[in-house]
Coordinates of C-alpha atoms and ligand atoms in Angstrom, one line a residue:
M18 CA 0.0 0.0 0.0
K19 CA 1.3 3.5 -0.9
I20 CA 1.3 5.9 2.0
G21 CA 2.3 9.6 1.7
I22 CA 1.4 13.2 1.2
D23 CA -2.1 13.7 -0.2
K24 CA -2.4 17.5 0.3
I25 CA -0.1 20.4 1.4
G26 CA -1.4 23.7 2.8
F27 CA 0.7 26.7 3.8
Y28 CA 0.1 29.9 5.7
A29 CA 2.4 32.9 6.5
P30 CA 1.3 36.1 8.3
H31 CA 0.3 39.1 6.2
I32 CA 3.3 41.3 7.1
Y33 CA 7.0 41.0 6.4
L34 CA 10.3 42.8 6.8
D35 CA 12.7 43.4 3.9
M36 CA 16.1 42.1 4.8
N37 CA 17.8 45.0 3.1
Q38 CA 16.1 47.4 5.5
L39 CA 17.1 45.2 8.5
A40 CA 20.7 45.1 7.3
K41 CA 20.8 48.9 7.0
S42 CA 19.4 49.4 10.4
R43 CA 21.8 46.9 11.9
G44 CA 24.8 48.5 10.1
V45 CA 25.7 45.4 8.0
E46 CA 26.0 45.1 4.3
P47 CA 22.7 44.0 2.8
E48 CA 24.5 41.3 0.8
K49 CA 25.4 39.6 4.1
F50 CA 21.7 38.8 4.5
T51 CA 20.6 38.5 0.9
I52 CA 23.6 36.5 -0.4
G53 CA 25.6 35.3 2.7
I54 CA 22.5 34.1 4.5
G55 CA 20.3 33.9 1.4
Q56 CA 17.1 35.7 2.8
E57 CA 15.2 38.4 1.1
K58 CA 12.1 38.9 3.3
M59 CA 11.1 37.7 6.8
A60 CA 7.5 37.0 7.7
I61 CA 6.5 38.7 10.9
A62 CA 3.8 37.4 13.1
P63 CA 1.4 40.0 14.5
I64 CA 0.2 39.5 18.0
T65 CA -3.1 38.1 16.5
Q66 CA -1.2 35.1 15.1
D67 CA 0.5 32.4 17.1
P68 CA 1.6 28.8 16.2
V69 CA -2.0 27.6 16.7
T70 CA -3.6 30.1 14.3
L71 CA -0.8 29.8 11.8
A72 CA -1.3 26.0 11.6
A73 CA -5.1 26.3 11.6
N74 CA -4.9 28.8 8.7
A75 CA -2.6 26.4 6.8
A76 CA -4.9 23.5 7.2
L77 CA -8.0 25.6 6.4
E78 CA -6.6 26.0 2.9
I79 CA -6.7 22.3 2.1
L80 CA -9.4 20.5 4.1
D81 CA -12.8 19.5 2.6
E82 CA -15.7 17.9 4.4
K83 CA -14.5 14.4 3.6
D84 CA -11.1 15.2 5.2
R85 CA -12.8 16.5 8.3
K86 CA -14.6 13.2 8.7
D87 CA -11.6 10.9 7.7
I88 CA -8.9 12.6 9.7
D89 CA -8.7 10.8 13.0
F90 CA -5.3 11.9 14.2
V91 CA -3.9 15.4 14.4
I92 CA -0.1 15.7 15.1
F93 CA 1.2 19.1 15.8
G94 CA 5.0 19.6 15.5
T95 CA 6.2 22.8 17.1
E96 CA 9.0 24.2 19.1
S97 CA 7.3 27.5 19.9
G98 CA 4.2 26.0 21.5
I99 CA 1.9 28.0 23.7
D100 CA 1.3 25.6 26.5
S101 CA 3.5 23.1 28.3
S102 CA 0.5 20.8 29.0
K103 CA -2.4 21.1 26.5
S104 CA -1.4 20.3 22.9
A105 CA -1.8 22.9 20.2
A106 CA -3.4 20.1 18.1
V107 CA -6.6 20.2 20.3
Y108 CA -7.2 23.8 19.6
V109 CA -6.7 23.3 15.8
H110 CA -9.0 20.2 16.0
D111 CA -11.7 22.4 17.4
L112 CA -11.1 25.4 15.1
L113 CA -11.4 23.2 12.0
G114 CA -14.4 21.2 13.2
L115 CA -12.7 17.8 12.9
N116 CA -14.1 14.4 13.7
P117 CA -14.4 14.1 17.5
N118 CA -13.2 10.5 17.3
S119 CA -9.6 11.6 16.8
R120 CA -6.3 11.6 18.6
A121 CA -4.7 15.0 18.9
I122 CA -1.1 15.5 20.2
E123 CA 1.9 17.8 20.1
I124 CA 5.4 16.6 19.2
K125 CA 8.6 18.4 20.1
Q126 CA 12.1 17.9 18.9
A127 CA 13.1 21.3 17.6
C128 CA 12.7 21.5 13.8
Y129 CA 12.4 17.7 13.5
G130 CA 8.9 17.6 15.0
A131 CA 6.9 17.6 11.8
T132 CA 9.1 14.8 10.4
A133 CA 8.5 12.7 13.5
G134 CA 4.8 13.4 13.0
I135 CA 4.9 12.2 9.4
Q136 CA 6.7 9.0 10.3
M137 CA 4.2 8.4 13.1
A138 CA 1.4 9.1 10.6
K139 CA 2.7 6.5 8.2
G140 CA 2.5 3.9 11.0
H141 CA -1.1 4.9 11.8
I142 CA -2.2 4.7 8.1
A143 CA -0.5 1.3 7.7
L144 CA -2.7 0.0 10.6
N145 CA -5.8 2.0 9.6
P146 CA -5.8 2.4 5.8
E147 CA -9.1 4.3 5.6
S148 CA -7.9 7.0 8.0
K149 CA -6.1 10.3 7.3
V150 CA -3.7 12.1 9.5
L151 CA -3.3 15.8 9.7
V152 CA 0.4 16.7 10.4
L153 CA 1.1 20.3 11.2
G154 CA 4.5 22.1 11.4
S155 CA 4.0 25.6 12.8
D156 CA 6.4 28.0 14.5
I157 CA 7.4 31.5 15.1
A158 CA 11.3 31.7 15.1
R159 CA 12.5 34.3 17.6
Y160 CA 16.2 35.0 18.5
G161 CA 15.9 38.6 19.7
L162 CA 16.5 42.1 18.3
N163 CA 20.1 42.8 17.4
T164 CA 21.3 39.2 17.7
P165 CA 23.2 37.2 15.1
G166 CA 20.2 34.9 14.8
E167 CA 17.8 37.9 14.0
A168 CA 18.3 37.6 10.2
T169 CA 17.1 33.9 10.4
Q170 CA 13.8 34.5 12.1
G171 CA 10.4 33.9 10.4
A172 CA 6.8 32.7 11.0
G173 CA 4.5 30.3 9.3
A174 CA 3.0 26.8 9.1
V175 CA 2.7 23.9 6.8
A176 CA -0.2 21.4 7.0
L177 CA 0.0 18.0 5.4
V178 CA -2.7 15.4 4.9
I179 CA -1.0 11.9 5.1
S180 CA -3.1 9.1 3.6
A181 CA -3.1 5.9 1.7
N182 CA -3.0 6.3 -2.1
P183 CA -1.6 9.8 -1.8
R184 CA -2.1 12.2 -4.7
I185 CA 1.2 14.2 -4.3
M186 CA 4.0 12.1 -3.0
E187 CA 4.4 8.5 -1.9
L188 CA 6.8 8.3 1.1
E189 CA 9.3 5.4 0.6
E190 CA 9.9 3.0 3.4
K191 CA 13.6 3.2 3.8
S192 CA 15.0 6.1 5.8
V193 CA 17.9 6.8 8.1
Y194 CA 17.7 8.6 11.4
F195 CA 20.4 9.7 13.8
T196 CA 20.4 11.3 17.3
N197 CA 23.2 12.9 19.3
D198 CA 23.0 15.1 22.4
I199 CA 24.3 18.5 21.2
M200 CA 23.7 22.0 22.8
D201 CA 23.6 23.9 19.5
F202 CA 20.1 25.4 20.0
W203 CA 17.6 25.3 22.8
R204 CA 14.9 27.3 24.5
P205 CA 14.3 26.8 28.3
V206 CA 10.7 27.0 29.3
Y207 CA 11.2 30.4 30.9
S208 CA 12.4 32.1 27.7
D209 CA 10.4 33.2 24.7
K210 CA 13.6 33.5 22.6
A211 CA 15.9 30.7 21.5
F212 CA 19.4 30.3 22.7
V213 CA 21.8 29.3 20.0
D214 CA 25.5 28.6 19.4
G215 CA 25.4 29.6 15.7
K216 CA 28.7 28.2 14.7
L217 CA 28.1 24.8 16.4
S218 CA 24.6 24.6 14.9
N219 CA 25.9 25.1 11.4
E220 CA 28.6 22.5 12.0
Q221 CA 26.2 20.0 13.4
Y222 CA 23.7 20.5 10.6
M223 CA 26.5 19.6 8.1
A224 CA 27.8 16.7 10.2
F225 CA 24.3 15.2 10.6
F226 CA 23.7 15.5 6.8
T227 CA 27.0 13.8 6.1
E228 CA 26.2 11.0 8.5
V229 CA 22.6 10.2 7.3
W230 CA 23.5 10.6 3.6
K231 CA 26.4 8.1 4.0
Q232 CA 24.2 5.6 5.9
Y233 CA 21.3 6.1 3.4
K234 CA 23.5 5.2 0.5
E235 CA 24.8 2.1 2.3
K236 CA 21.3 1.0 3.3
T237 CA 19.7 1.4 -0.1
G238 CA 22.4 1.2 -2.7
L239 CA 21.0 4.4 -4.2
G240 CA 23.2 7.4 -5.0
L241 CA 23.0 11.0 -6.2
K242 CA 21.9 10.1 -9.8
D243 CA 18.7 8.5 -8.4
F244 CA 17.4 11.9 -7.1
E245 CA 15.6 14.5 -9.1
A246 CA 16.0 16.9 -6.2
I247 CA 17.0 17.1 -2.6
C248 CA 15.1 19.3 -0.2
F249 CA 16.7 20.5 3.1
H250 CA 15.5 21.9 6.4
L251 CA 16.2 25.5 5.7
P252 CA 16.8 27.8 8.7
Y253 CA 18.2 30.1 5.9
T254 CA 18.6 29.2 2.3
K255 CA 22.4 29.3 2.0
I256 CA 22.8 26.4 4.4
G257 CA 21.1 23.8 2.3
L258 CA 23.3 24.8 -0.7
K259 CA 26.4 24.4 1.4
A260 CA 25.2 20.9 2.4
L261 CA 24.3 20.0 -1.2
R262 CA 27.8 21.1 -2.3
T263 CA 29.4 18.6 0.0
V264 CA 28.0 15.7 -2.0
L265 CA 27.8 17.1 -5.6
E266 CA 31.1 15.6 -6.6
E267 CA 29.4 12.2 -6.4
G268 CA 27.4 13.1 -9.5
T269 CA 28.1 13.7 -13.2
E270 CA 27.8 17.2 -14.6
D271 CA 24.2 16.6 -15.6
V272 CA 23.3 15.4 -12.2
K273 CA 25.0 18.3 -10.5
D274 CA 23.3 20.8 -12.7
R275 CA 19.9 19.2 -12.1
L276 CA 20.3 19.1 -8.4
V277 CA 21.5 22.7 -8.1
E278 CA 18.8 24.0 -10.4
N279 CA 16.1 22.2 -8.4
Y280 CA 17.7 23.3 -5.1
T281 CA 17.2 26.9 -6.2
A282 CA 13.5 26.3 -6.9
S283 CA 13.2 24.6 -3.5
T284 CA 14.3 27.8 -1.8
D285 CA 12.0 30.4 -3.4
Y286 CA 9.4 30.4 -0.7
N287 CA 11.8 30.0 2.2
R288 CA 13.8 33.0 0.9
I289 CA 10.7 35.3 1.4
V290 CA 9.3 33.7 4.6
G291 CA 12.4 33.0 6.7
N292 CA 12.8 30.1 9.2
I293 CA 9.6 28.5 10.2
Y294 CA 11.4 25.8 12.1
T295 CA 9.3 22.5 12.0
G296 CA 7.6 23.5 8.7
S297 CA 10.8 24.7 6.9
L298 CA 11.6 21.4 5.1
Y299 CA 8.0 21.1 3.9
L300 CA 7.9 24.7 2.8
S301 CA 11.0 23.9 0.7
L302 CA 9.3 20.8 -0.8
L303 CA 6.2 22.9 -1.6
S304 CA 8.4 25.6 -3.2
L305 CA 10.1 22.9 -5.4
L306 CA 6.8 21.4 -6.5
E307 CA 5.1 24.7 -7.2
Q308 CA 8.0 26.6 -8.7
K309 CA 9.6 23.9 -10.9
E310 CA 7.5 23.4 -14.0
D311 CA 9.0 20.2 -15.3
L312 CA 9.4 17.6 -12.5
A313 CA 8.3 14.2 -14.0
E314 CA 5.9 11.9 -12.2
G315 CA 7.8 9.1 -10.6
S316 CA 10.8 11.4 -9.7
R317 CA 12.5 10.7 -6.4
I318 CA 12.9 13.6 -4.0
G319 CA 15.3 13.3 -1.1
M320 CA 14.5 15.1 2.2
F321 CA 16.9 16.1 4.9
S322 CA 15.3 16.9 8.2
Y323 CA 17.4 18.4 11.1
G324 CA 16.2 19.4 14.5
S325 CA 18.8 20.9 16.8
G326 CA 19.6 19.2 20.0
A327 CA 19.9 17.1 17.7
V328 CA 18.0 14.6 15.5
G329 CA 18.5 14.2 11.8
E330 CA 16.7 12.1 9.2
F331 CA 17.1 11.4 5.5
F332 CA 14.1 10.0 3.7
T333 CA 12.6 10.0 0.3
G334 CA 9.3 10.4 -1.7
I335 CA 8.1 9.6 -5.2
L336 CA 6.0 12.1 -7.1
Q337 CA 2.6 10.7 -8.0
P338 CA 0.9 11.1 -11.4
D339 CA -0.9 14.5 -11.7
Y340 CA 0.6 15.7 -8.5
K341 CA 0.5 19.2 -9.9
D342 CA -3.4 19.1 -10.0
N343 CA -3.3 18.8 -6.2
L344 CA -1.2 21.9 -5.5
R345 CA -2.5 25.4 -4.8
V346 CA 0.0 27.7 -6.6
E347 CA -2.5 30.5 -7.2
N348 CA -3.4 30.7 -3.5
H349 CA 0.3 31.0 -2.6
N350 CA 1.0 33.6 -5.3
T351 CA -1.9 35.6 -3.8
L352 CA -0.8 35.1 -0.3
F353 CA 2.7 36.4 -1.1
S354 CA 1.6 39.3 -3.3
S355 CA -0.9 40.6 -0.8
R356 CA 1.5 40.9 2.1
T357 CA 2.4 44.3 3.5
E358 CA 5.9 45.5 4.3
V359 CA 6.6 46.8 7.8
T360 CA 9.5 49.2 8.7
V361 CA 12.2 48.0 11.1
S362 CA 10.8 50.2 13.8
E363 CA 7.3 48.7 13.3
Y364 CA 8.8 45.2 13.4
E365 CA 10.6 46.0 16.6
D366 CA 7.4 47.2 18.2
I367 CA 5.6 44.0 17.1
F368 CA 8.4 41.8 18.4
Q369 CA 8.2 43.4 21.8
E370 CA 4.4 43.1 22.2
T371 CA 3.4 40.6 24.8
L372 CA 0.2 39.0 26.1
P373 CA -0.8 39.2 29.7
T374 CA 0.7 36.6 32.1
D375 CA -1.4 37.7 35.2
G376 CA -4.8 36.4 34.1
S377 CA -6.0 39.8 33.0
T378 CA -8.3 40.3 30.0
V379 CA -7.1 41.7 26.7
K380 CA -9.0 42.0 23.5
L381 CA -6.9 42.2 20.3
N382 CA -7.8 44.0 17.1
I383 CA -8.4 41.2 14.7
D384 CA -9.9 43.5 12.0
E385 CA -6.4 44.4 10.9
D386 CA -5.4 40.8 10.4
P387 CA -6.8 39.3 7.1
A388 CA -6.3 35.7 8.3
S389 CA -9.5 33.7 8.8
I390 CA -8.3 32.3 12.1
C391 CA -6.9 34.7 14.7
L392 CA -6.1 35.1 18.3
A393 CA -8.8 37.5 19.5
G394 CA -7.5 38.0 23.1
M395 CA -6.9 36.4 26.5
S396 CA -8.8 36.1 29.7
D397 CA -8.3 34.0 32.8
N398 CA -5.0 32.8 31.4
K399 CA -6.8 31.3 28.4
R400 CA -6.3 32.2 24.7
N401 CA -9.5 33.1 22.8
Y402 CA -9.4 32.1 19.2
V403 CA -11.9 32.9 16.4
N404 CA -12.5 31.4 13.1
K405 CA -14.1 34.3 11.1
M406 CA -15.5 31.8 8.6
K407 CA -17.7 30.1 11.2
Ligands
CAA29 N1 28.4 39.8 1.0 C1 28.2 38.4 0.9 N2 28.3 37.5 1.9 C2 28.6 38.0 3.1 C3 28.8 39.4 3.4 C4 28.7 40.3 2.3 N3 28.9 41.6 2.4 N4 29.2 39.6 4.7 C5 29.1 38.3 5.2 N5 28.8 37.4 4.3 C6 28.7 36.0 4.5 C7 29.7 35.3 5.4 O1 30.9 35.1 4.7 C8 29.0 34.1 5.7 O2 29.1 33.1 4.7 P1 29.8 31.7 4.9 O3 29.0 31.0 6.0 O4 29.6 31.1 3.6 O5 31.2 32.0 5.3 C9 27.6 34.5 5.8 O6 27.5 35.7 5.2 C10 27.1 34.7 7.3 O7 28.0 35.5 7.9 P2 28.5 35.1 9.4 O8 28.9 33.7 9.5 O9 29.5 36.1 9.9 O10 27.1 35.4 10.2 P3 26.8 35.4 11.7 O11 27.8 34.7 12.5 O12 26.4 36.9 12.0 O13 25.4 34.6 11.7 C11 24.3 32.5 11.8 C12 25.1 33.5 10.9 C13 25.3 31.7 12.7 C14 23.6 31.5 10.8 C15 23.2 33.2 12.6 O14 22.3 33.9 11.8 C16 22.5 32.3 13.6 O15 23.0 32.0 14.7 N6 21.3 31.8 13.2 C17 20.5 30.9 14.0 C18 21.0 29.5 14.0 C19 20.8 28.8 12.7 O16 20.0 29.1 11.9 N7 21.6 27.7 12.6 C20 21.5 26.8 11.4 C21 21.7 25.4 11.7 S1 20.7 24.9 13.1 C22 19.2 24.5 12.5 O17 19.1 24.2 11.3 C23 18.0 24.4 13.3 C24 17.2 25.7 13.2 O18 16.3 25.8 12.4 C25 17.6 26.8 14.1

């Protein structure tokens, strides 16, 4: 039985910061951000969007009534979750009106969470072929104003429906995964910003890719020539290119050209959204599928997932016939073209806005947020969400 990705939804907030403006304000050459880091725009989450609403908006794009009945498992991968106890999946389950006979959980292992969710979903579908699983990867990446990590922030979510007989991509069985205890990036529960050892994180990302790629080749007998494209977890778009370059010499000139060209297509969306942590790899996959015209059905796509701390995995998928008919390119073009640019000072104000932590009541202005699902306020230490479509 084929199991894989049947639908992919995406959502990013309606405001963004131009990286050239950020560079000017921070006194660095714009090319450091646009070429050295490889980012053009950074999605900014207004206070009316949090990881729950971002994920719910991403899923809203793709779910029909049949999905709402068939989905019986919601898996929410996030590392910027809003509650240490209740899972973000339960809120999304309610906001989307899903089948009450569902499981709903949150998974955490830095940017690896959504990949863990997908692998768990595969097992669930293997046991329950009629079911569908909604896997969400949703995050707001925050390092802090004037920090080295600032240029690699972002906000957004990807929603994936995993099912039998998937219409976009079959996920192949063989994959390689690897864990090692590394303090490259972490966020203690008392902090709303991540701590990071930037240099170590880059080194470990590369080391994990080297390790899982080597093991994958040994396990499967496959090599670079067997891949139409390789997608990477993209905290910023330059890093995947660096990882790809470490293996390009294994291919002929044709293979190298193909992989580099397809890598570029796989970074288009990430370049204008920024790091969305758990969803980044799947945003890159979406970018490849929607921005590259001529990927043939049956093509094999490699995927490198990395979650600091650290867990890495290399796994693969096969494009299904007519996969293009199941994408939503127009929606995403509209989403990007209707965003509004904010100034650096507006971004700094938004970054420093906070919600009450003393149980007091706050009502947020959701009229300025075009998203269907918003955070409308807080009272009694509870978040109040609205789905404007209901
Ligand atoms: N023109 C062109 N390029 C320039 C330039 C210019 N004028 N000025 C600098 N550059 C280049 C530098 O040469 C460098 O390129 P190389 O890496 O190829 O040498 C690049 O721009 C970045 O410059 P620095 O290394 O000096 O940048 P930095 O130290 O200020 O910060 C960073 C870079 C470490 C990635 C930092 O942004 C950071 O800490 N980010 C958060 C952590 C992160 O994203 N780590 C990635 C791996 S961890 C992971 O994947 C999990 C996750 O999602 C967090």
